[in-house]
């Protein structure tokens, strides 16, 4: 008998010892885990193959990787709702806990979840949207994606809590059986009197309700010596409160629940295929946010750069497949994305709403969409969103300073998780992660501000298609460029402004009045001259 397995559970032992072969702390590297290294290589090979032809290959893969998880989730939901105890789990899900809602950590993780789910701040959304037509209805797309994201989260959470409710009932029954055997032993050795057992209790078919009644009687009578008996309360609520997150949810709690399903190997295969697809879909989006701007800017070969990026990512990823690699995964998950992502999204918001100008942005949206966006967007972009995110970021920084960061380590000898604080060198890595992830923003700003790097604004390449006639204009001076784009010749340039009045914000002038102002390179005429090929 493996002591570690006996003290924990078969699923927990398999995850921590057989799969990860995890060390006792982040300080103990333990060398590479060859099985995990091989899996990492296969994962990055799949990403590389899916992206090697750019949008032509990744677009097709995304159809499957996006739709297949929904099929699996619906199947799991139907199966989960038919399980005993599923209702307990769902009721627990919808029961609010006010103490948790006051914790900044919960809101920080909720914000991170939204950023990850919607792809905000990563560049993936911008990269994919660059393939859209100019008159694409981005308003409809943004609304649709937000609603799909919300309902997907609710669907996935229903599945998780239905299965966890089933698991909690299984574990509670196991607890009742084990403690009932203890009570029988105490009755046979006259430690407990038979008079303490209610007459209707049947040890052959002991229910949780009967056990709780018996437990309360024994606790009341044996108040002075109750702790010595070593009896557990076996409350379903306690089992449901044993919340797990991250890898523990997918690879321990959910997997352990699936072992009790009828035809469990089928459900296991479906579940892990879904996880692979979710990971593949996420990485294609994230990698597109990295590769697309570099390929477009420096005109490097798509295939070569994609393969090179995947090889580089695999090499960097070797830090995660050491025996202590899971602790680095936790560190990166908790700190490399959360705070920098919030900073990136706040600065994106400020850049559009305050520097570029919400009125100008609203005007251009009106021209692209053909209708006026709601006033609601104006106020949320300019005031609500930046304030909410700034409060969230401030709370995160304060919490980071007040409570030292740590991680849950698996201690082999105890066969249990133990919270440990990060050592000094790990703290240095953690802070470096946050700084490195945020560094490109001020760095590129300084380089462009002092003209050390060209921002591409002094060159324009526009192609107009009027029947068979094509005109290519490059490297125009500001005045020539404006004169060309805002040309008065009706055959070359359509009227730059829509005929209807658009909402541009409080106290704004009409679009026609604004068009008379010198708008230069970024003016409305640029967007309306024609659709660039």
Short mmCIF file of C-alpha atoms in Angstrom, two decimals:
data_model
loop_
_atom_site.label_atom_id
_atom_site.label_comp_id
_atom_site.label_asym_id
_atom_site.label_seq_id
_atom_site.Cartn_x
_atom_site.Cartn_y
_atom_site.Cartn_z
CA UNK A 1 0.00 0.00 0.00
CA UNK A 2 1.28 3.47 -0.98
CA UNK A 3 1.03 5.61 2.15
CA UNK A 4 0.64 8.82 0.11
CA UNK A 5 -2.27 7.28 -1.81
CA UNK A 6 -3.90 5.86 1.31
CA UNK A 7 -3.79 9.22 3.13
CA UNK A 8 -5.26 11.19 0.20
CA UNK A 9 -7.26 9.53 -2.61
CA UNK A 10 -6.55 7.58 -5.76
CA UNK A 11 -7.27 10.54 -8.06
CA UNK A 12 -5.20 13.00 -5.99
CA UNK A 13 -2.32 10.54 -5.82
CA UNK A 14 -2.45 9.91 -9.59
CA UNK A 15 -2.37 13.66 -10.35
CA UNK A 16 0.37 14.71 -7.96
CA UNK A 17 2.60 11.61 -8.04
CA UNK A 18 2.02 9.70 -11.29
CA UNK A 19 1.35 12.68 -13.56
CA UNK A 20 3.31 15.63 -12.11
CA UNK A 21 5.67 13.71 -9.80
CA UNK A 22 5.63 17.00 -7.92
CA UNK A 23 8.32 18.19 -5.50
CA UNK A 24 7.61 19.45 -1.97
CA UNK A 25 8.24 23.12 -2.78
CA UNK A 26 9.11 25.54 -5.55
CA UNK A 27 12.74 25.55 -4.35
CA UNK A 28 13.16 21.83 -5.18
CA UNK A 29 13.42 21.68 -8.98
CA UNK A 30 13.70 17.88 -9.26
CA UNK A 31 14.64 18.00 -12.97
CA UNK A 32 12.38 17.66 -16.02
CA UNK A 33 9.40 15.30 -16.03
CA UNK A 34 9.84 13.52 -19.39
CA UNK A 35 6.14 12.65 -19.77
CA UNK A 36 5.10 16.28 -19.26
CA UNK A 37 7.89 17.49 -21.58
CA UNK A 38 6.60 15.20 -24.34
CA UNK A 39 3.03 16.49 -23.81
CA UNK A 40 4.28 20.10 -24.01
CA UNK A 41 6.03 19.32 -27.31
CA UNK A 42 2.85 17.76 -28.76
CA UNK A 43 0.75 20.75 -27.56
CA UNK A 44 3.00 23.34 -29.23
CA UNK A 45 3.22 21.20 -32.38
CA UNK A 46 -0.59 21.28 -32.59
CA UNK A 47 -0.59 25.08 -32.17
CA UNK A 48 2.11 25.45 -34.83
CA UNK A 49 0.25 23.24 -37.35
CA UNK A 50 -3.00 25.11 -36.70
CA UNK A 51 -1.35 28.51 -37.32
CA UNK A 52 1.27 27.80 -39.96
CA UNK A 53 -0.89 29.13 -42.81
CA UNK A 54 -2.16 32.11 -40.84
CA UNK A 55 -5.86 32.89 -40.81
CA UNK A 56 -6.52 30.27 -43.53
CA UNK A 57 -5.55 27.40 -41.20
CA UNK A 58 -6.29 28.93 -37.78
CA UNK A 59 -9.78 30.09 -38.85
CA UNK A 60 -10.83 26.54 -39.77
CA UNK A 61 -9.37 25.09 -36.57
CA UNK A 62 -11.15 27.75 -34.49
CA UNK A 63 -14.55 26.64 -35.87
CA UNK A 64 -14.03 23.15 -34.46
CA UNK A 65 -12.21 24.17 -31.26
CA UNK A 66 -14.95 26.71 -30.46
CA UNK A 67 -18.01 24.56 -31.20
CA UNK A 68 -16.90 21.14 -29.93
CA UNK A 69 -16.73 22.25 -26.22
CA UNK A 70 -20.39 23.32 -26.42
CA UNK A 71 -21.41 19.85 -27.56
CA UNK A 72 -19.48 18.29 -24.68
CA UNK A 73 -20.81 20.81 -22.11
CA UNK A 74 -24.44 20.17 -23.14
CA UNK A 75 -23.87 16.39 -22.92
CA UNK A 76 -22.27 16.82 -19.48
CA UNK A 77 -25.11 19.08 -18.31
CA UNK A 78 -27.79 16.54 -19.29
CA UNK A 79 -25.80 13.71 -17.68
CA UNK A 80 -24.97 15.82 -14.62
CA UNK A 81 -28.59 16.81 -13.93
CA UNK A 82 -29.57 13.12 -13.87
CA UNK A 83 -27.02 12.39 -11.11
CA UNK A 84 -28.04 12.09 -7.49
CA UNK A 85 -27.08 15.25 -5.58
CA UNK A 86 -26.83 17.49 -8.68
CA UNK A 87 -29.58 19.77 -7.32
CA UNK A 88 -27.61 20.24 -4.06
CA UNK A 89 -24.63 21.46 -6.04
CA UNK A 90 -26.67 23.87 -8.19
CA UNK A 91 -28.46 25.28 -5.10
CA UNK A 92 -25.04 25.81 -3.50
CA UNK A 93 -23.92 27.64 -6.66
CA UNK A 94 -26.81 30.12 -6.51
CA UNK A 95 -26.52 30.74 -2.75
CA UNK A 96 -24.73 34.11 -2.33
CA UNK A 97 -21.90 34.47 0.21
CA UNK A 98 -21.58 38.11 1.20
CA UNK A 99 -18.21 37.66 2.95
CA UNK A 100 -16.71 36.43 -0.32
CA UNK A 101 -18.22 39.30 -2.29
CA UNK A 102 -16.37 41.81 -0.10
CA UNK A 103 -12.99 40.19 -0.85
CA UNK A 104 -10.98 42.16 -3.50
CA UNK A 105 -9.26 38.91 -4.53
CA UNK A 106 -12.60 37.52 -5.76
CA UNK A 107 -13.26 40.59 -7.93
CA UNK A 108 -9.68 40.55 -9.22
CA UNK A 109 -10.06 36.93 -10.28
CA UNK A 110 -13.49 37.67 -11.78
CA UNK A 111 -11.96 40.49 -13.85
CA UNK A 112 -9.14 38.21 -14.97
CA UNK A 113 -11.70 35.58 -15.96
CA UNK A 114 -13.51 38.15 -18.14
CA UNK A 115 -10.23 39.32 -19.69
CA UNK A 116 -9.22 35.73 -20.48
CA UNK A 117 -12.66 34.68 -21.73
CA UNK A 118 -13.10 37.71 -24.02
CA UNK A 119 -9.41 37.94 -24.97
CA UNK A 120 -9.15 41.55 -23.75
CA UNK A 121 -5.68 43.05 -23.48
CA UNK A 122 -3.96 40.16 -25.28
CA UNK A 123 -4.16 41.58 -28.80
CA UNK A 124 -5.94 38.50 -30.17
CA UNK A 125 -9.23 40.34 -30.70
CA UNK A 126 -7.44 43.20 -32.50
CA UNK A 127 -5.47 40.70 -34.63
CA UNK A 128 -8.58 38.79 -35.75
CA UNK A 129 -10.61 41.99 -36.28
CA UNK A 130 -7.92 43.29 -38.66
CA UNK A 131 -9.21 40.74 -41.19
CA UNK A 132 -12.74 42.23 -41.11
CA UNK A 133 -14.16 44.56 -43.75
CA UNK A 134 -14.31 48.26 -42.92
CA UNK A 135 -18.12 48.28 -42.78
CA UNK A 136 -18.31 45.18 -40.57
CA UNK A 137 -20.96 45.53 -37.85
CA UNK A 138 -18.57 45.50 -34.88
CA UNK A 139 -21.39 46.67 -32.57
CA UNK A 140 -23.35 43.47 -33.20
CA UNK A 141 -20.20 41.32 -32.91
CA UNK A 142 -19.19 42.86 -29.56
CA UNK A 143 -22.70 42.46 -28.11
CA UNK A 144 -23.05 38.89 -29.38
CA UNK A 145 -19.64 37.78 -28.07
CA UNK A 146 -20.36 39.29 -24.63
CA UNK A 147 -23.68 37.47 -24.34
CA UNK A 148 -22.20 34.19 -25.62
CA UNK A 149 -19.38 34.53 -23.09
CA UNK A 150 -21.85 35.13 -20.24
CA UNK A 151 -24.10 32.19 -21.11
CA UNK A 152 -21.08 29.92 -21.69
CA UNK A 153 -19.78 30.77 -18.21
CA UNK A 154 -23.19 30.01 -16.66
CA UNK A 155 -23.46 26.76 -18.65
CA UNK A 156 -19.96 25.61 -17.64
CA UNK A 157 -20.59 26.55 -13.99
CA UNK A 158 -23.87 24.61 -13.95
CA UNK A 159 -22.03 21.55 -15.26
CA UNK A 160 -19.25 21.91 -12.67
CA UNK A 161 -21.59 22.39 -9.68
CA UNK A 162 -23.95 19.61 -10.77
CA UNK A 163 -21.00 17.20 -10.87
CA UNK A 164 -19.47 18.57 -7.64
CA UNK A 165 -22.88 18.18 -5.94
CA UNK A 166 -22.88 14.53 -6.99
CA UNK A 167 -19.30 14.11 -5.72
CA UNK A 168 -20.18 15.81 -2.41
CA UNK A 169 -23.03 13.32 -1.87
CA UNK A 170 -20.72 10.38 -2.62
CA UNK A 171 -18.06 11.68 -0.19
CA UNK A 172 -20.71 12.45 2.45
CA UNK A 173 -22.09 8.90 2.25
CA UNK A 174 -18.54 7.55 2.59
CA UNK A 175 -18.05 9.75 5.68
CA UNK A 176 -21.33 8.48 7.22
CA UNK A 177 -20.34 4.81 6.66
CA UNK A 178 -16.85 5.29 8.18
CA UNK A 179 -18.17 7.12 11.26
CA UNK A 180 -21.06 4.65 11.72
CA UNK A 181 -18.47 1.85 11.93
CA UNK A 182 -16.65 3.83 14.64
CA UNK A 183 -19.90 4.22 16.62
CA UNK A 184 -20.63 0.47 16.29
CA UNK A 185 -17.17 -0.26 17.62
CA UNK A 186 -17.77 2.06 20.62
CA UNK A 187 -21.14 0.36 21.27
CA UNK A 188 -19.57 -3.12 21.21
CA UNK A 189 -16.81 -2.05 23.62
CA UNK A 190 -19.32 -0.26 25.92
CA UNK A 191 -17.64 3.11 25.38
CA UNK A 192 -21.07 4.34 24.29
CA UNK A 193 -24.43 3.21 25.67
CA UNK A 194 -27.08 1.70 23.37
CA UNK A 195 -29.55 4.14 24.93
CA UNK A 196 -27.89 6.99 23.01
CA UNK A 197 -28.99 5.52 19.67
CA UNK A 198 -32.51 6.58 18.57
CA UNK A 199 -34.80 3.51 18.17
CA UNK A 200 -35.59 4.15 14.47
CA UNK A 201 -31.90 4.17 13.42
CA UNK A 202 -30.93 1.16 11.28
CA UNK A 203 -27.15 0.74 10.86
CA UNK A 204 -27.68 -1.45 7.78
CA UNK A 205 -29.39 1.41 5.90
CA UNK A 206 -28.07 4.49 7.68
CA UNK A 207 -29.04 7.79 6.06
CA UNK A 208 -27.19 11.11 6.47
CA UNK A 209 -30.21 12.49 8.35
CA UNK A 210 -30.21 9.58 10.85
CA UNK A 211 -26.45 9.89 11.35
CA UNK A 212 -26.69 13.67 12.03
CA UNK A 213 -29.41 13.03 14.63
CA UNK A 214 -27.29 10.36 16.32
CA UNK A 215 -24.19 12.60 16.12
CA UNK A 216 -25.98 15.49 17.89
CA UNK A 217 -27.24 13.18 20.71
CA UNK A 218 -23.75 11.74 21.34
CA UNK A 219 -22.16 15.23 21.22
CA UNK A 220 -24.68 16.53 23.80
CA UNK A 221 -24.34 13.58 26.23
CA UNK A 222 -20.57 13.09 25.87
CA UNK A 223 -19.73 16.78 25.80
CA UNK A 224 -16.62 16.49 27.99
CA UNK A 225 -15.06 13.51 26.10
CA UNK A 226 -16.54 14.03 22.64
CA UNK A 227 -13.29 15.06 20.93
CA UNK A 228 -11.65 11.80 22.01
CA UNK A 229 -14.22 9.82 20.00
CA UNK A 230 -12.92 11.32 16.73
CA UNK A 231 -16.33 11.53 15.04
CA UNK A 232 -16.98 13.81 12.05
CA UNK A 233 -20.17 15.81 11.53
CA UNK A 234 -20.46 14.59 7.87
CA UNK A 235 -22.35 17.66 6.69
CA UNK A 236 -23.08 17.97 2.98
CA UNK A 237 -22.49 21.73 3.19
CA UNK A 238 -18.91 21.13 4.39
CA UNK A 239 -18.21 18.90 1.39
CA UNK A 240 -19.65 21.50 -0.99
CA UNK A 241 -17.55 24.24 0.64
CA UNK A 242 -14.33 22.35 -0.11
CA UNK A 243 -13.88 24.47 -3.21
CA UNK A 244 -11.04 23.73 -5.57
CA UNK A 245 -9.69 25.87 -8.38
CA UNK A 246 -7.17 25.78 -11.19
CA UNK A 247 -5.68 22.39 -12.00
CA UNK A 248 -7.27 20.88 -8.88
CA UNK A 249 -10.77 21.40 -10.27
CA UNK A 250 -10.19 19.81 -13.68
CA UNK A 251 -7.72 17.07 -12.80
CA UNK A 252 -8.80 16.05 -9.28
CA UNK A 253 -12.34 17.05 -8.29
CA UNK A 254 -14.02 16.70 -11.70
CA UNK A 255 -12.00 13.61 -12.63
CA UNK A 256 -12.81 11.91 -9.32
CA UNK A 257 -16.51 12.60 -9.86
CA UNK A 258 -16.33 11.11 -13.36
CA UNK A 259 -14.99 7.80 -11.99
CA UNK A 260 -18.46 7.32 -10.42
CA UNK A 261 -20.27 7.92 -13.75
CA UNK A 262 -21.69 4.95 -15.63
CA UNK A 263 -19.41 4.40 -18.69
CA UNK A 264 -16.81 6.69 -17.07
CA UNK A 265 -14.02 6.09 -19.69
CA UNK A 266 -16.26 7.62 -22.41
CA UNK A 267 -16.94 10.73 -20.32
CA UNK A 268 -13.24 11.04 -19.43
CA UNK A 269 -12.22 10.98 -23.11
CA UNK A 270 -14.88 13.59 -23.97
CA UNK A 271 -13.85 15.82 -21.06
CA UNK A 272 -10.12 15.83 -21.85
CA UNK A 273 -10.74 16.28 -25.59
CA UNK A 274 -12.76 19.36 -24.62
CA UNK A 275 -9.88 20.67 -22.47
CA UNK A 276 -7.41 20.20 -25.35
CA UNK A 277 -9.75 22.10 -27.69
CA UNK A 278 -10.20 24.93 -25.18
CA UNK A 279 -6.44 25.22 -24.73
CA UNK A 280 -5.86 25.11 -28.49
CA UNK A 281 -8.49 27.81 -29.12
CA UNK A 282 -7.00 30.06 -26.42
CA UNK A 283 -3.45 29.68 -27.68
CA UNK A 284 -4.38 30.32 -31.33
CA UNK A 285 -5.99 33.61 -30.28
CA UNK A 286 -3.08 34.60 -28.05
CA UNK A 287 -0.43 33.66 -30.61
CA UNK A 288 -2.31 35.55 -33.36
CA UNK A 289 -2.10 38.65 -31.17
CA UNK A 290 1.70 38.23 -31.16
CA UNK A 291 2.44 37.01 -34.70
CA UNK A 292 0.00 39.11 -36.79
CA UNK A 293 1.42 42.59 -35.93
CA UNK A 294 5.03 41.40 -36.28
CA UNK A 295 4.38 39.69 -39.64
CA UNK A 296 2.46 42.76 -40.92
CA UNK A 297 5.07 45.25 -39.69
CA UNK A 298 8.35 43.53 -40.59
CA UNK A 299 7.06 41.47 -43.56
CA UNK A 300 8.69 38.26 -42.34
CA UNK A 301 7.60 34.89 -43.75
CA UNK A 302 4.51 33.67 -41.96
CA UNK A 303 5.52 29.99 -41.83
CA UNK A 304 9.08 30.64 -40.62
CA UNK A 305 8.04 33.07 -37.91
CA UNK A 306 5.19 30.83 -36.67
CA UNK A 307 7.48 27.79 -36.38
CA UNK A 308 10.17 29.90 -34.68
CA UNK A 309 7.65 31.32 -32.19
CA UNK A 310 6.37 27.84 -31.27
CA UNK A 311 9.92 26.51 -30.77
CA UNK A 312 10.79 29.51 -28.58
CA UNK A 313 7.58 29.04 -26.58
CA UNK A 314 8.36 25.35 -26.07
CA UNK A 315 11.86 26.15 -24.77
CA UNK A 316 10.50 28.78 -22.34
CA UNK A 317 7.74 26.34 -21.33
CA UNK A 318 10.29 23.82 -20.03
CA UNK A 319 10.21 25.73 -16.72
CA UNK A 320 6.63 24.42 -16.29
CA UNK A 321 7.47 20.74 -16.85
CA UNK A 322 10.01 20.40 -14.04
CA UNK A 323 8.82 18.49 -11.00
CA UNK A 324 8.25 21.89 -9.38
CA UNK A 325 6.67 23.22 -12.60
CA UNK A 326 3.11 23.29 -11.28
CA UNK A 327 4.13 25.92 -8.72
CA UNK A 328 5.46 28.12 -11.55
CA UNK A 329 2.17 27.61 -13.41
CA UNK A 330 0.37 28.93 -10.30
CA UNK A 331 2.75 31.90 -10.07
CA UNK A 332 2.31 32.85 -13.75
CA UNK A 333 -1.45 32.31 -13.56
CA UNK A 334 -1.87 34.48 -10.46
CA UNK A 335 0.52 37.33 -11.16
CA UNK A 336 1.92 37.51 -14.73
CA UNK A 337 -1.48 38.13 -16.32
CA UNK A 338 -3.84 39.59 -13.71
CA UNK A 339 -2.24 42.93 -12.81
CA UNK A 340 -0.51 43.66 -16.16
CA UNK A 341 -3.73 42.80 -18.04
CA UNK A 342 -5.66 45.29 -15.92
CA UNK A 343 -3.00 47.95 -16.62
CA UNK A 344 -3.07 47.21 -20.38
CA UNK A 345 -6.88 47.40 -20.57
CA UNK A 346 -6.98 50.64 -18.52
CA UNK A 347 -4.40 52.26 -20.83
CA UNK A 348 -6.25 51.02 -23.95
CA UNK A 349 -9.41 52.55 -22.53
CA UNK A 350 -7.69 55.88 -21.73
CA UNK A 351 -5.95 55.97 -25.13
CA UNK A 352 -9.25 55.67 -27.02
CA UNK A 353 -11.58 57.58 -24.68
CA UNK A 354 -9.36 60.45 -23.55
CA UNK A 355 -6.33 60.80 -25.84
CA UNK A 356 -7.88 59.92 -29.19
CA UNK A 357 -11.25 61.26 -28.03
CA UNK A 358 -14.58 59.58 -27.39
CA UNK A 359 -16.42 62.04 -29.65
CA UNK A 360 -14.14 61.31 -32.58
CA UNK A 361 -14.36 57.58 -31.90
CA UNK A 362 -18.19 57.75 -31.76
CA UNK A 363 -18.21 59.71 -35.03
CA UNK A 364 -16.08 57.10 -36.80
CA UNK A 365 -18.21 54.27 -35.45
CA UNK A 366 -21.29 56.05 -36.82
CA UNK A 367 -19.61 56.27 -40.23
CA UNK A 368 -18.59 52.61 -40.19
CA UNK A 369 -21.85 51.20 -38.85
CA UNK A 370 -24.29 53.48 -40.60
CA UNK A 371 -26.17 54.17 -37.36
CA UNK A 372 -25.51 56.01 -34.13
CA UNK A 373 -24.22 53.95 -31.12
CA UNK A 374 -26.13 54.36 -27.85
CA UNK A 375 -25.25 57.22 -25.47
CA UNK A 376 -24.64 54.52 -22.86
CA UNK A 377 -21.31 53.64 -24.54
CA UNK A 378 -20.08 57.22 -24.40
CA UNK A 379 -20.30 57.41 -20.60
CA UNK A 380 -19.06 53.86 -19.93
CA UNK A 381 -15.98 54.29 -22.13
CA UNK A 382 -15.11 57.70 -20.75
CA UNK A 383 -15.94 57.35 -17.04
CA UNK A 384 -17.36 54.05 -15.74
CA UNK A 385 -14.85 51.54 -17.17
CA UNK A 386 -11.61 53.38 -16.31
CA UNK A 387 -12.81 54.20 -12.78
CA UNK A 388 -13.92 50.61 -12.04
CA UNK A 389 -10.67 49.13 -13.36
CA UNK A 390 -8.55 51.71 -11.53
CA UNK A 391 -10.29 50.80 -8.24
CA UNK A 392 -9.75 47.11 -8.97
CA UNK A 393 -6.05 47.64 -9.76
CA UNK A 394 -5.53 49.74 -6.61
CA UNK A 395 -7.19 47.08 -4.42
CA UNK A 396 -5.00 44.40 -6.06
CA UNK A 397 -1.78 46.35 -5.39
CA UNK A 398 -2.80 47.02 -1.75
CA UNK A 399 -3.64 43.35 -1.21
CA UNK A 400 -0.33 42.32 -2.78
CA UNK A 401 1.51 44.57 -0.32
CA UNK A 402 -0.52 43.60 2.76
CA UNK A 403 -0.56 39.80 2.36
CA UNK A 404 2.67 38.23 1.07
CA UNK A 405 2.09 36.08 -2.03
CA UNK A 406 2.19 32.31 -1.59
CA UNK A 407 1.17 29.00 -3.16
CA UNK A 408 -0.29 25.62 -2.18
CA UNK A 409 2.47 22.98 -2.09
CA UNK A 410 1.86 19.23 -2.08
CA UNK A 411 3.82 17.69 0.81
CA UNK A 412 4.61 14.05 0.01
CA UNK A 413 5.11 12.88 3.59
CA UNK A 414 1.82 14.38 4.80
CA UNK A 415 -0.08 13.60 1.56
CA UNK A 416 -1.76 17.00 1.87
CA UNK A 417 -1.55 20.53 0.54
CA UNK A 418 0.19 23.18 2.63
CA UNK A 419 0.28 26.93 2.02
CA UNK A 420 3.86 28.21 1.66
CA UNK A 421 5.18 31.72 1.04
CA UNK A 422 7.37 32.35 -2.00
CA UNK A 423 11.13 32.50 -1.24
CA UNK A 424 13.05 35.71 -2.00
CA UNK A 425 14.26 34.60 -5.45
CA UNK A 426 10.72 33.55 -6.43
CA UNK A 427 9.42 36.95 -5.28
CA UNK A 428 12.03 38.57 -7.54
CA UNK A 429 10.74 36.48 -10.49
CA UNK A 430 7.15 37.37 -9.57
CA UNK A 431 7.85 41.13 -9.53
CA UNK A 432 9.89 40.81 -12.75
CA UNK A 433 6.91 39.11 -14.42
CA UNK A 434 4.61 42.01 -13.57
CA UNK A 435 7.19 44.60 -14.72
CA UNK A 436 8.12 42.76 -17.95
CA UNK A 437 4.50 42.28 -18.94
CA UNK A 438 3.81 46.02 -18.47
CA UNK A 439 7.18 47.31 -19.80
CA UNK A 440 6.40 47.46 -23.58
CA UNK A 441 3.74 50.14 -22.97
CA UNK A 442 5.96 52.93 -21.56
CA UNK A 443 8.98 51.73 -23.59
CA UNK A 444 7.29 52.02 -27.00
CA UNK A 445 5.67 55.31 -25.94
CA UNK A 446 9.10 56.83 -25.10
CA UNK A 447 10.71 55.48 -28.29
CA UNK A 448 7.95 56.97 -30.46
CA UNK A 449 7.70 60.19 -28.49
CA UNK A 450 11.38 60.92 -29.19
CA UNK A 451 11.13 59.56 -32.76
CA UNK A 452 13.58 56.74 -32.06
CA UNK A 453 11.17 54.32 -33.75
CA UNK A 454 8.87 55.21 -36.64
CA UNK A 455 5.17 54.85 -35.94
CA UNK A 456 4.40 54.59 -39.66
CA UNK A 457 2.31 57.78 -39.67
CA UNK A 458 4.41 59.66 -42.27
CA UNK A 459 3.69 57.19 -45.01
CA UNK A 460 0.33 56.29 -46.49
CA UNK A 461 -0.56 53.65 -48.99
CA UNK A 462 -4.14 53.81 -50.19
CA UNK A 463 -5.61 51.95 -53.13
CA UNK A 464 -8.89 53.08 -54.69
CA UNK A 465 -10.73 50.81 -57.05
CA UNK A 466 -13.03 52.56 -59.52
CA UNK A 467 -13.77 50.10 -62.26
CA UNK A 468 -10.45 49.31 -63.88
CA UNK A 469 -8.64 52.41 -62.57
CA UNK A 470 -6.26 52.02 -59.58
CA UNK A 471 -4.39 54.80 -57.80
CA UNK A 472 -1.53 54.11 -55.40
CA UNK A 473 -0.24 56.95 -53.28
CA UNK A 474 2.81 56.55 -50.99
CA UNK A 475 4.97 58.81 -48.85
CA UNK A 476 2.78 61.88 -49.17
CA UNK A 477 3.42 65.07 -47.28
CA UNK A 478 0.73 66.04 -44.77
CA UNK A 479 -0.86 68.73 -46.96
CA UNK A 480 -0.79 66.62 -50.12
CA UNK A 481 -2.18 63.64 -48.26
CA UNK A 482 -5.07 65.65 -46.78
CA UNK A 483 -5.78 67.31 -50.13
CA UNK A 484 -5.90 63.96 -51.89
CA UNK A 485 -8.10 62.22 -49.34
CA UNK A 486 -10.47 65.17 -48.93
CA UNK A 487 -10.53 65.75 -52.69
CA UNK A 488 -13.45 67.81 -53.97
CA UNK A 489 -13.73 65.83 -57.21
CA UNK A 490 -17.00 63.90 -56.80
CA UNK A 491 -15.99 61.12 -59.15
CA UNK A 492 -12.99 60.25 -57.00
CA UNK A 493 -14.23 60.78 -53.46
CA UNK A 494 -17.74 60.32 -52.07
CA UNK A 495 -19.21 62.78 -49.59
CA UNK A 496 -17.23 62.30 -46.36
CA UNK A 497 -20.14 62.73 -43.96
CA UNK A 498 -23.41 60.87 -43.36
CA UNK A 499 -26.57 62.88 -43.90
CA UNK A 500 -28.06 62.13 -40.47
CA UNK A 501 -27.11 63.62 -37.10
CA UNK A 502 -24.98 61.30 -34.95
CA UNK A 503 -24.52 61.40 -31.17
CA UNK A 504 -20.99 62.54 -30.40
CA UNK A 505 -21.29 63.25 -26.72
CA UNK A 506 -22.62 66.06 -24.56
CA UNK A 507 -22.34 69.55 -25.99
CA UNK A 508 -20.91 68.43 -29.33
CA UNK A 509 -21.28 70.16 -32.67
CA UNK A 510 -22.80 68.55 -35.69
CA UNK A 511 -20.68 66.27 -37.85
CA UNK A 512 -20.77 68.80 -40.69
CA UNK A 513 -19.39 71.52 -38.41
CA UNK A 514 -16.66 69.24 -37.17
CA UNK A 515 -15.63 68.26 -40.68
CA UNK A 516 -14.68 71.86 -41.44
CA UNK A 517 -11.95 71.72 -38.79
CA UNK A 518 -8.49 70.65 -39.95
CA UNK A 519 -8.53 66.97 -39.04
CA UNK A 520 -5.29 66.01 -40.72
CA UNK A 521 -4.25 62.43 -40.95
CA UNK A 522 -6.74 61.04 -38.46
CA UNK A 523 -9.78 62.98 -39.66
CA UNK A 524 -13.10 61.58 -40.75
CA UNK A 525 -12.29 61.99 -44.42
CA UNK A 526 -9.57 59.36 -44.19
CA UNK A 527 -12.07 56.73 -43.12
CA UNK A 528 -14.71 57.72 -45.65
CA UNK A 529 -12.61 58.27 -48.73
CA UNK A 530 -13.25 54.71 -49.84
CA UNK A 531 -12.88 51.18 -48.59
CA UNK A 532 -9.14 50.35 -48.88
CA UNK A 533 -8.52 47.13 -50.77
#
